[in-house]
Coordinates of C-alpha atoms in Angstrom, one line a residue:
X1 CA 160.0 159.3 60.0
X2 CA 158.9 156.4 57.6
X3 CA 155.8 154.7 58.6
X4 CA 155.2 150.8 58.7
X5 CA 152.2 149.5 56.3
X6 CA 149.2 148.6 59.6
X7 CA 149.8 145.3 58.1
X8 CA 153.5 144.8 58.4
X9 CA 153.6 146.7 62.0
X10 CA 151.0 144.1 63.0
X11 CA 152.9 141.0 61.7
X12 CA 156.0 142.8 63.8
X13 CA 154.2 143.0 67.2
X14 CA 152.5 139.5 66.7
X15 CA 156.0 138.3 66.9
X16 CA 157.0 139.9 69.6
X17 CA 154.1 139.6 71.6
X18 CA 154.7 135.8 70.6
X19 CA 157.9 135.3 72.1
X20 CA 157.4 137.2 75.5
X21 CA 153.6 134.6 75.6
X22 CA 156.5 131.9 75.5
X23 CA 158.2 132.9 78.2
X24 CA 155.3 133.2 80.4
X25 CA 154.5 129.4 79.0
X26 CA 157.7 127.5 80.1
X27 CA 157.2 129.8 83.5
X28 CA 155.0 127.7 84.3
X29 CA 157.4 124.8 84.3
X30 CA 160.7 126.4 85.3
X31 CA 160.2 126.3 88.6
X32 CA 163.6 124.8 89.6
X33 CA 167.3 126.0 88.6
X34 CA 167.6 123.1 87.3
X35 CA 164.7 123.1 85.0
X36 CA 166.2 126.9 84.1
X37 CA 169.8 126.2 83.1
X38 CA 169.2 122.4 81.7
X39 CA 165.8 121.9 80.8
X40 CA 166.0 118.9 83.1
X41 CA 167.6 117.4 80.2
X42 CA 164.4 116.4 78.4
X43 CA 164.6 118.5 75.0
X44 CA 165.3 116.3 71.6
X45 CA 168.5 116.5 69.7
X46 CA 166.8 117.9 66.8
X47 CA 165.4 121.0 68.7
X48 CA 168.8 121.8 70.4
X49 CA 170.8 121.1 67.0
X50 CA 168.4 124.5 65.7
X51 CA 168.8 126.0 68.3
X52 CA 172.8 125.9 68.1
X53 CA 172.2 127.0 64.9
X54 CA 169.9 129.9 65.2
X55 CA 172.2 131.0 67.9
X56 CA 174.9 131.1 64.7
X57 CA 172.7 133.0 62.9
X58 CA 173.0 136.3 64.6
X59 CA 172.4 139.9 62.7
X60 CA 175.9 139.6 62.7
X61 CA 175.0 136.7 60.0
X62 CA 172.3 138.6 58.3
X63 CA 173.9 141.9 58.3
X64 CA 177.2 141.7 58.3
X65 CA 178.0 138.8 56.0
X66 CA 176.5 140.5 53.5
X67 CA 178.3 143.4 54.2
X68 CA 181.5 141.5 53.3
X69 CA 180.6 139.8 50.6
X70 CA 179.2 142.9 49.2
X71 CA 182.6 145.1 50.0
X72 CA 184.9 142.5 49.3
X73 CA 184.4 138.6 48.3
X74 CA 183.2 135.6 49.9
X75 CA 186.8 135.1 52.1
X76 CA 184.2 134.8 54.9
X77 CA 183.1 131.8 53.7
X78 CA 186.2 130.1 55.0
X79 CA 185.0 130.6 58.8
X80 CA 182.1 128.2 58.2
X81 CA 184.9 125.8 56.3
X82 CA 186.6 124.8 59.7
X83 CA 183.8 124.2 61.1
X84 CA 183.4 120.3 60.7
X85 CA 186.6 119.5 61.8
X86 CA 186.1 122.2 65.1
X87 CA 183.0 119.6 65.2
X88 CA 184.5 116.6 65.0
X89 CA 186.7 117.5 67.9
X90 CA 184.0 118.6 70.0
X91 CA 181.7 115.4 69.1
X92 CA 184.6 112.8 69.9
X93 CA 186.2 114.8 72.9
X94 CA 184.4 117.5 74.1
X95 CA 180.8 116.4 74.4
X96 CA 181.9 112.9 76.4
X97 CA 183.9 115.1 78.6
X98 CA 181.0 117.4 79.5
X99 CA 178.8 114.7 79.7
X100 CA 180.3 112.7 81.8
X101 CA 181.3 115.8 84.4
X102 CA 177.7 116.7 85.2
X103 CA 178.7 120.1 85.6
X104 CA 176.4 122.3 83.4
X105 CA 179.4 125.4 83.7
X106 CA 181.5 124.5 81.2
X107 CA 184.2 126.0 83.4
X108 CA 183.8 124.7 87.0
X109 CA 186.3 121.9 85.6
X110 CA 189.5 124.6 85.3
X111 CA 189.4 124.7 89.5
X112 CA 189.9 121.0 89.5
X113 CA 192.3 121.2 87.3
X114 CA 194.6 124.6 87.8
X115 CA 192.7 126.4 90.9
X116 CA 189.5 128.7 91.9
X117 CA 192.1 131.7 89.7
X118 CA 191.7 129.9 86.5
X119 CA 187.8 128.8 86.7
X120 CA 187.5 132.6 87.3
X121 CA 189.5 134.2 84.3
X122 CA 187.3 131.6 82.1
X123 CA 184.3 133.0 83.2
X124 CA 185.5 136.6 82.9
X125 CA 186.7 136.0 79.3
X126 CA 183.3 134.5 78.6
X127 CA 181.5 137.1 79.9
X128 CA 183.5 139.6 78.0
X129 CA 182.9 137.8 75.0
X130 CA 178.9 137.7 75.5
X131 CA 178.9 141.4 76.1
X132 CA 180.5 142.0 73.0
X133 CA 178.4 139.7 70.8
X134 CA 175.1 141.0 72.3
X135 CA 176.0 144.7 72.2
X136 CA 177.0 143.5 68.1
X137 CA 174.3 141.7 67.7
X138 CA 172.1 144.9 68.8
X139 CA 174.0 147.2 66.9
X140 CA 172.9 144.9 64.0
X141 CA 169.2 145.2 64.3
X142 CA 168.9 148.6 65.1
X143 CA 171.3 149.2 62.0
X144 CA 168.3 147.7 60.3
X145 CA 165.4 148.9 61.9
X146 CA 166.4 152.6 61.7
X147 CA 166.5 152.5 58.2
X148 CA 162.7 150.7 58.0
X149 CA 161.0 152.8 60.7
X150 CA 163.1 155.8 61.0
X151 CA 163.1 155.4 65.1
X152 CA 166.7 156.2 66.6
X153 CA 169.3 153.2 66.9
X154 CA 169.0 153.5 70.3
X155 CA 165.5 153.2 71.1
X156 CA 165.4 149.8 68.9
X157 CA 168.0 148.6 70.7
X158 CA 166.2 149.5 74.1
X159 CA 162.9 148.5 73.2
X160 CA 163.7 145.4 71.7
X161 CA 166.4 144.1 74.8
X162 CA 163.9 144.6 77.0
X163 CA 161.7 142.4 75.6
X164 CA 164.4 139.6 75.0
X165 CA 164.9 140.0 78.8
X166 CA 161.3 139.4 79.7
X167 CA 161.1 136.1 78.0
X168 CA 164.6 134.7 78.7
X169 CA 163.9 135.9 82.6
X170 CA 160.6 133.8 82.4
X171 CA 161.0 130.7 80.9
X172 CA 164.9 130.2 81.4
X173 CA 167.0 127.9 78.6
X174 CA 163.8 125.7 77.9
X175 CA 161.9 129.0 76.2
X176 CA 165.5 130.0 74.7
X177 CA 165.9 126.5 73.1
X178 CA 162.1 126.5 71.5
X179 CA 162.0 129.9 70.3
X180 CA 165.5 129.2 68.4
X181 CA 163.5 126.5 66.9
X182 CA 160.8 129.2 65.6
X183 CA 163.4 131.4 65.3
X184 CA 166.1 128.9 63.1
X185 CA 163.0 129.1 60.9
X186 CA 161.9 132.4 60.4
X187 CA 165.5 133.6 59.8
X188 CA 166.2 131.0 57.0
X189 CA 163.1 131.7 55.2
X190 CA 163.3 135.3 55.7
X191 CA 167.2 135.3 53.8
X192 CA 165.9 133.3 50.9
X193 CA 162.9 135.7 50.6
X194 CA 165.5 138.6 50.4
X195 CA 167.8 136.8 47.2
X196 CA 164.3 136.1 45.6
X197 CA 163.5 139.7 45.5
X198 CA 167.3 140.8 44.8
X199 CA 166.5 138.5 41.4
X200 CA 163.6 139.5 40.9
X201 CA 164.7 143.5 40.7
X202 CA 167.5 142.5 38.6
X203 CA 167.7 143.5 35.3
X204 CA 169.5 140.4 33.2
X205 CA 168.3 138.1 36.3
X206 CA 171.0 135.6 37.9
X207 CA 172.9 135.4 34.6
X208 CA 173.5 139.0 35.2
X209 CA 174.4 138.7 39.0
X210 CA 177.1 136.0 38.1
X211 CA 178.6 138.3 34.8
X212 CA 179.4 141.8 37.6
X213 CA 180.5 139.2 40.2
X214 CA 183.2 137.2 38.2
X215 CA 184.4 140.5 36.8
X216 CA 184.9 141.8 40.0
X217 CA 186.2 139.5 41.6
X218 CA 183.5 138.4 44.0
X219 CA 183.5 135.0 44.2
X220 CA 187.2 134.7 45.6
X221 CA 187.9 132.9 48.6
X222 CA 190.8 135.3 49.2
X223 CA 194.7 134.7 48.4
X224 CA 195.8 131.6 49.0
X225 CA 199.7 132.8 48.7
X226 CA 201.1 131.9 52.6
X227 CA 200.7 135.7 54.0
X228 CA 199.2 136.1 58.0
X229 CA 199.3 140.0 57.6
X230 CA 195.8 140.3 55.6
X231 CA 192.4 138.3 55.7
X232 CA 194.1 135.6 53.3
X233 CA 192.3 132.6 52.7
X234 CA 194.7 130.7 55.9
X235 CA 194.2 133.8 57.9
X236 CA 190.5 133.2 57.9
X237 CA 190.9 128.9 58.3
X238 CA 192.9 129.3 61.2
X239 CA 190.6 132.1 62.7
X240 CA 187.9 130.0 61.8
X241 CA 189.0 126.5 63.5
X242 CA 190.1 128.3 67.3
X243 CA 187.1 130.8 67.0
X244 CA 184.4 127.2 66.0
X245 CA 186.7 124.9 68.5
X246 CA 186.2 127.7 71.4
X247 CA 182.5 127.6 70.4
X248 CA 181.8 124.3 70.6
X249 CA 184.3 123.1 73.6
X250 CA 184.1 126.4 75.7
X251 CA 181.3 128.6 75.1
X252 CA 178.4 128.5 77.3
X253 CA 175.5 129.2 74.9
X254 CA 177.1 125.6 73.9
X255 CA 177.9 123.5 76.4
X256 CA 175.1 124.3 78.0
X257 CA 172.8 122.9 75.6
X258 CA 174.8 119.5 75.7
X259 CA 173.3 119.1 78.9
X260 CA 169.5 119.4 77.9
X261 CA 169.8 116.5 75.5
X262 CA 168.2 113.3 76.5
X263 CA 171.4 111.3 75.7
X264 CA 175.2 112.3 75.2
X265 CA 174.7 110.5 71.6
X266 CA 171.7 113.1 71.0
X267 CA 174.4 116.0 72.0
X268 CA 176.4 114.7 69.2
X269 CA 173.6 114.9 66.4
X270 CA 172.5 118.5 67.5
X271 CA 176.0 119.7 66.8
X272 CA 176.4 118.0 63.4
X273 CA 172.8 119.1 62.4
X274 CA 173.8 122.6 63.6
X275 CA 176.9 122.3 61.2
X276 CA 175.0 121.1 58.1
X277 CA 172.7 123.3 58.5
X278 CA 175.1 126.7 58.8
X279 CA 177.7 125.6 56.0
X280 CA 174.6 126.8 53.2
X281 CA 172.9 129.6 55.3
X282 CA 176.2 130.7 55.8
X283 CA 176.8 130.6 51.9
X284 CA 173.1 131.6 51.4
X285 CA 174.2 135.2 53.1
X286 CA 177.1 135.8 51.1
X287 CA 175.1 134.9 47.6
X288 CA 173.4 137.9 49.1
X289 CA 175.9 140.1 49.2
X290 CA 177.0 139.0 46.1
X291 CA 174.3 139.9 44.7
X292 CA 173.6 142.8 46.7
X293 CA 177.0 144.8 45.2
X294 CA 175.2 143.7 41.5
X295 CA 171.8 145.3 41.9
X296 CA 173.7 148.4 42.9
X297 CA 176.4 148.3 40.4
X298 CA 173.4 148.6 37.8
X299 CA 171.5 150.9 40.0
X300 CA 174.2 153.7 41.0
X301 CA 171.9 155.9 42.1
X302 CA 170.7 153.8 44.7
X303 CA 174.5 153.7 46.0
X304 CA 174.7 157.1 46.2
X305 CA 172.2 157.4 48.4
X306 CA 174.3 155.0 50.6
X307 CA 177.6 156.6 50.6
X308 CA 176.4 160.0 51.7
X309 CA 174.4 158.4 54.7
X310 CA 177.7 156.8 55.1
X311 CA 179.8 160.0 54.8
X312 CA 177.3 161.9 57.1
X313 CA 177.6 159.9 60.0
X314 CA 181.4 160.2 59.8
X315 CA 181.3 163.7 60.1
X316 CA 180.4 166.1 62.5
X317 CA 176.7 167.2 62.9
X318 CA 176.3 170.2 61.0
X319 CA 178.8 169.0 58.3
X320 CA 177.9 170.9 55.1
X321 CA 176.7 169.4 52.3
X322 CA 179.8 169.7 50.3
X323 CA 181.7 167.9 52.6
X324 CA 179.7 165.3 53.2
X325 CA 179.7 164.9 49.2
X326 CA 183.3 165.1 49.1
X327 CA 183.8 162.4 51.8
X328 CA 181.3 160.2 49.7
X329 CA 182.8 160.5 46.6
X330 CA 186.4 159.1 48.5
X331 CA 184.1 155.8 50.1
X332 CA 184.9 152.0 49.1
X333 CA 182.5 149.6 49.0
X334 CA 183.8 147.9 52.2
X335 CA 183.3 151.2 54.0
X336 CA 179.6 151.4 54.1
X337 CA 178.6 147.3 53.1
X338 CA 176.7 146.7 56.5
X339 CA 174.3 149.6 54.8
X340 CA 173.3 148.0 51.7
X341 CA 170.7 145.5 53.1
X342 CA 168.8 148.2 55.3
X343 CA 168.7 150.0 52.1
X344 CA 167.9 146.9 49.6
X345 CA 164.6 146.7 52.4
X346 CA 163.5 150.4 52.2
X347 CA 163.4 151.1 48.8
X348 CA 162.9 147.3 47.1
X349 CA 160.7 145.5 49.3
X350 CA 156.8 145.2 48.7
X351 CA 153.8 146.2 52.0
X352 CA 153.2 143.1 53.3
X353 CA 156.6 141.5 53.3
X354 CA 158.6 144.3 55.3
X355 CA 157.1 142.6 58.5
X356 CA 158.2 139.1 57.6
X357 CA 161.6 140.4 56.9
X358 CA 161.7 142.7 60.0
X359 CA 160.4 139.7 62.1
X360 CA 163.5 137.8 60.3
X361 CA 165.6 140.0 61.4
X362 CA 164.8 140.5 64.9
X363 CA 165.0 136.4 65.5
X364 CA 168.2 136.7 64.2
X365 CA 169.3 139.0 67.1
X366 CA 167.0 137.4 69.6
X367 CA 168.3 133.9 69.7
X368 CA 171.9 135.1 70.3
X369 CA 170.8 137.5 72.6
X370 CA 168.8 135.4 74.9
X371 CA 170.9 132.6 75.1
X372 CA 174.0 134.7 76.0
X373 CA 171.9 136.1 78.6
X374 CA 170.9 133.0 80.0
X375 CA 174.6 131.1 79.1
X376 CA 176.1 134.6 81.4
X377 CA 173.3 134.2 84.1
X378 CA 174.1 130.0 84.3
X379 CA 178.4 130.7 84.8
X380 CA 177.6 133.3 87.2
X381 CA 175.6 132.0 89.6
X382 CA 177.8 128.6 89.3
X383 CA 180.9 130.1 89.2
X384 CA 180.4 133.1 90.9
X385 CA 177.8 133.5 93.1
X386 CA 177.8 129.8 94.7
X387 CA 181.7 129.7 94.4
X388 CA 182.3 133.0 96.2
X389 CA 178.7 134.5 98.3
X390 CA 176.7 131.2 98.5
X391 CA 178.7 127.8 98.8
X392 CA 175.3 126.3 100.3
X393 CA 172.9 128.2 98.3
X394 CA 168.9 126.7 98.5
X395 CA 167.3 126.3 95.5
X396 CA 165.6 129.3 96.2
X397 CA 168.5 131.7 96.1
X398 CA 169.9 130.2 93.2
X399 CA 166.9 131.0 91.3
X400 CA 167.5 134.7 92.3
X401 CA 170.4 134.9 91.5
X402 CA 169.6 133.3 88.1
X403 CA 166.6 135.9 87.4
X404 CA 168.4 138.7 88.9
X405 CA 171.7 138.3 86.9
X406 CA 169.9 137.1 83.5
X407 CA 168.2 140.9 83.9
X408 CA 171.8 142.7 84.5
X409 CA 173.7 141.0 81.9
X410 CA 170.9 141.9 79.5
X411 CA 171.2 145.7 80.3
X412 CA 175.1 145.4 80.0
X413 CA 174.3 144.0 76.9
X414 CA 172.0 146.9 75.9
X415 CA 174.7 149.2 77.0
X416 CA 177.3 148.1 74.7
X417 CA 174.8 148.0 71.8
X418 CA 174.3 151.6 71.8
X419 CA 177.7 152.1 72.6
X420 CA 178.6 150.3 69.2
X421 CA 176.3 152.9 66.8
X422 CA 178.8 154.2 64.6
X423 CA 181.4 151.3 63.7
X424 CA 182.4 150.6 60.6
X425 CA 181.6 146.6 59.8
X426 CA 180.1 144.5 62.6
X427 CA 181.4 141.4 61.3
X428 CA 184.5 142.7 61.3
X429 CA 183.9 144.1 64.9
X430 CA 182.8 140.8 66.4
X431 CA 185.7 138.5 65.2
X432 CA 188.6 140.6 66.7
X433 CA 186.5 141.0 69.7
X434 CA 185.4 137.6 70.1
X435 CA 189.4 136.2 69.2
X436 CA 190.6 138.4 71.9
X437 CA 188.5 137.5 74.8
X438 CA 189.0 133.8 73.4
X439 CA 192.0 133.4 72.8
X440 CA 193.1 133.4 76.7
X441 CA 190.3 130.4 78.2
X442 CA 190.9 128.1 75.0
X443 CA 194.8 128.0 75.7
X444 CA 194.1 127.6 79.4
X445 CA 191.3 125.0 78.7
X446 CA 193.5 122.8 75.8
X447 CA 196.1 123.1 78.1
X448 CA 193.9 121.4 81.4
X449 CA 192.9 118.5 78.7
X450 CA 196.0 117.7 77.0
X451 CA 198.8 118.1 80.3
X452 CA 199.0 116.1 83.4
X453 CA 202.1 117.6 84.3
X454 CA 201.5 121.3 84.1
X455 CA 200.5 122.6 87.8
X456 CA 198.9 125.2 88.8
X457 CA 202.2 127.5 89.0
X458 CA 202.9 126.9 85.5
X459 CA 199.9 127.7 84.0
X460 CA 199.2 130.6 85.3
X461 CA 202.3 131.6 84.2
X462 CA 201.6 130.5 81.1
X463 CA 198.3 132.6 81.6
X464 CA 200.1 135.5 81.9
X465 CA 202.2 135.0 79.0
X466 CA 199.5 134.9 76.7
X467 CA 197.8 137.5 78.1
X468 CA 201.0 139.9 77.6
X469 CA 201.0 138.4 74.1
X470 CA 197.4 139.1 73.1
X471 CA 197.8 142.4 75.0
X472 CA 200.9 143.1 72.5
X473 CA 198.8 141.9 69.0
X474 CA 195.6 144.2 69.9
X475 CA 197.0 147.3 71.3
X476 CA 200.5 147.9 68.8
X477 CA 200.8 151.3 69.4
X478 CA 201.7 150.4 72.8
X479 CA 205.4 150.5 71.6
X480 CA 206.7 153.7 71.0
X481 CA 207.4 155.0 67.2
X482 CA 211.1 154.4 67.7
X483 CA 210.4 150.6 68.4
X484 CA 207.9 150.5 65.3
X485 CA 210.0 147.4 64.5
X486 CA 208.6 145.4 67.7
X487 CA 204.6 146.2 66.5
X488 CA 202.5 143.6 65.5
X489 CA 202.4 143.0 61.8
X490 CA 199.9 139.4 62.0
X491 CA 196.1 140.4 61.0
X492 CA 194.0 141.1 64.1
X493 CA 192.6 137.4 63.8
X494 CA 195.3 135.8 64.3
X495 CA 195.2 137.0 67.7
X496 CA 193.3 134.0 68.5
X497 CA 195.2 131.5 66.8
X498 CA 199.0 133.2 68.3
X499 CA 197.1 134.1 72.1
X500 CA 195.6 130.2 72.4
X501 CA 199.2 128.5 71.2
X502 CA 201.2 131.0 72.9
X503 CA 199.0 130.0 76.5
X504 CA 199.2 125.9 75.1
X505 CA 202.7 126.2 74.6
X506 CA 204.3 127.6 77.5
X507 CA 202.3 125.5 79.7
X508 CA 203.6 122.4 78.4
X509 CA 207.0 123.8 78.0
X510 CA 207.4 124.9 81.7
X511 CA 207.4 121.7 83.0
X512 CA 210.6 120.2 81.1
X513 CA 212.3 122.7 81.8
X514 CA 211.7 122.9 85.5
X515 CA 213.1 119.5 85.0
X516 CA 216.3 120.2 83.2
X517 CA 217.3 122.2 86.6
X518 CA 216.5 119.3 89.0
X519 CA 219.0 117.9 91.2
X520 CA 220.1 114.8 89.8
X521 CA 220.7 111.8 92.6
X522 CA 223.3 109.8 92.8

């Protein structure tokens, strides 16, 4: 068990104690469903513009970024590149659209459009997506936190969801949207805090850093040679755009927040401050990791260290020393990256700066936890609970069903945390997730803006499609070894980019062709 300087531990629990004083704050205030899902629409574009953006910065960010850049190169830095034109779209289309609706579910619109069937499997794949980027999100921190207080993964992740519940339960969106603010801050200052010490323990300084990392390569941006099989430079752009485009024109944790802006122009600022402010924290991360893979190219031993924790968890308990040895010796950089950070913190940071760093790291997990709790808790109880159990539901019962859900999706979210302990990269984790659970609601919902003519037949035929096709690109081995030929052979992010077309497609397809057999009158 390693122990916590008093000092640090304090600086940890003044956080946390912190964030759950918030929640009893805005309390006060929330006393409506509106005021809980929207804010009443009186928080400033700047303040929802960091929020978007802590809400970016998960420990998938701080973690995991790293972890690439530090196993590979920086060909995760192409993600953030689509993100102004994702952006763009969003500000000129999206934004006036959602705006304009009143709804604060970003997908109550797909029953106007296509039925109650397609308003449902938005909300499903939403919900899917949120469980999978909290249970990441808490496999990131605990990641971290086991190596700086020697607790078990899964007592971090318990202790710490619990109190992300408290707060998000009590004050609703408003206390999620300030605490991001806090939180936007914290983060930011706690990554440069990290480089400074990673060049500071340097030997040769930044001059060195830059030497290992144009020898090995990296500083790439990945191939740029056509290929949609591996993470090439397109593979990512592509990911990138659908993955940004779903997060600003579909997601929740989003749309949501375009409704608490005082004016649909202040929606649009937020966005593009949230986008200006990502592109270098994003870039910040991988100058990390970067530099990460030098301090430990020049300190081996260090590594070492890394690759037999690695090796160790791989194998079974009670694996012998030798084979845990020989296992390490047969590791890549890439298979143990997510590592390096936790282990940069134990052995290189100074008392008195663990606890900002530790306090960094858990608001980089809270803001994306919170608001995905209260984002899943706002399309339930519009989509669900008052389109299904409660058409005429008082404001009173939607406020239980707001509390009461906000609390369940937050232990579902706990649950999938600790069922993640063990996976290789969470970045990695997180974007095929997240592109498979997208990939079906941004076809369906591109398809309900750009087609007038597709019914409600067609798409969900189109639906379906998709769904088969997404089903085929994840699972391959689905087809037996004698149809090898039939497998998937596109990266696993393209899922996104082939599922969302493939849905888009056939639904505008569908209808000229029902046309082609009409009878034609004489």
């Amino acid at each position: 068990m390693k122990h916590i300087p008093l000092f640090d531990l304090f600086i940890i629990l003044a956080y946390m104690l912190a964030m759950v004083l918030v929640g009893l704050w805005f309390s006060k205030k929330g006393k409506s469903a509106d005021q809980f899902t929207r804010a009443s629409g009186k928080i400033p574009g700047w303040a929802i513009g960091l929020s978007i953006y802590a809400t970016f910065l998960s420990s998938n960010t701080f973690l995991g970024v790293p972890g690439k850049a530090f196993g590979s190169n920086w060909n995760a830095f192409v993600f953030s590149l689509s993100m102004p034109l994702a952006a763009w779209i969003a500000a000129k289309y999206f934004i006036p659209f959602y705006r304009q609706t009143g709804e604060v579910s970003a997908y109550t619109h797909l029953e106007h459009r296509f039925g109650a069937w397609a308003r449902t499997y938005a909300v499903v794949c939403f919900l899917l997506t949120q469980f999978a980027r909290m249970g990441s999100v808490f496999f990131g921190i605990a990641l971290s936190l086991q190596a700086l207080t020697g607790y078990s993964m899964a007592t971090i992740i318990i202790v710490v969801g619990i109190i992300i519940i408290i707060y998000t339960v009590l004050g609703g969106i408003e206390a999620v949207i300030w605490t991001e603010v806090v939180q936007a801050v914290v983060k930011t200052l706690g990554a440069i805090l990290i480089l400074v010490l990673i060049v500071y323990n340097m030997p040769g300084g930044v001059g060195h850093i830059v030497e290992i990392g144009q020898r090995d390569g990296k500083f790439s941006l990945g191939s740029f040679f056509p290929d949609f099989t591996t993470s090439t430079f397109w593979v990512v752009l592509l990911y990138g755009f659908f993955i940004n485009l779903n997060n600003f024109g579909m997601d929740q944790n989003y749309v949501q927040r375009y409704h608490t802006t005082t004016s649909e122009k202040e929606a649009e600022k937020s966005l593009w401050l949230c986008v200006k402010l990502y592109l270098p924290a994003s870039l910040l991360f991988l100058v990390i990791g970067a530099s990460l893979y030098a301090y430990y190219q020049v300190h081996p031993e260090l590594s070492e260290g890394i690759r037999m924790q690695a090796a160790a968890e791989r194998l079974p308990v009670g694996a012998t020393q030798a084979s845990i040895a020989q296992l390490a010796g047969t590791l890549q950089p890439s298979d143990y990256g997510d590592k390096v950070m936790p282990n940069f913190m134990v052995t290189s940071i100074p008392t008195g700066l663990v606890g900002l760093i530790i306090a960094a790291i858990l608001s980089a997990a809270m803001s994306t936890i919170s608001s995905g709790m209260n984002a899943s808790a706002t399309v339930f109880t519009e989509d669900i609970y008052k389109r299904y159990f409660s058409r005429n539901a008082t404001d009173k019962q939607t406020m239980r069903s707001l509390y009461l859900s906000t609390f369940i999706f937050g232990m579902v979210g706990i649950i999938c945390g600790v069922a993640m302990i063990g996976v290789k990269s969470i970045l990695d984790l997180w974007w095929e997730l997240s592109g498979i659970f997208a990939a079906g609601m941004l076809g369906l919902f591109l398809l309900g803006i750009s087609s007038r003519r597709t019914n409600n037949v067609e798409a969900f035929i189109a639906t379906i499609i998709g769904i088969l096709v997404i089903v085929w690109m994840t699972f391959p081995t689905l087809i037996p070894d004698e149809h090898s030929a039939l497998r998937n052979v596109l990266h696993k992010n393209m899922i996104i980019v082939v599922g969302t077309m493939t849905i888009f497609l056939v639904g505008l397809l569908l209808p000229k062709i029902k046309n082609l057999f009409k009878p034609v009158h004489q």
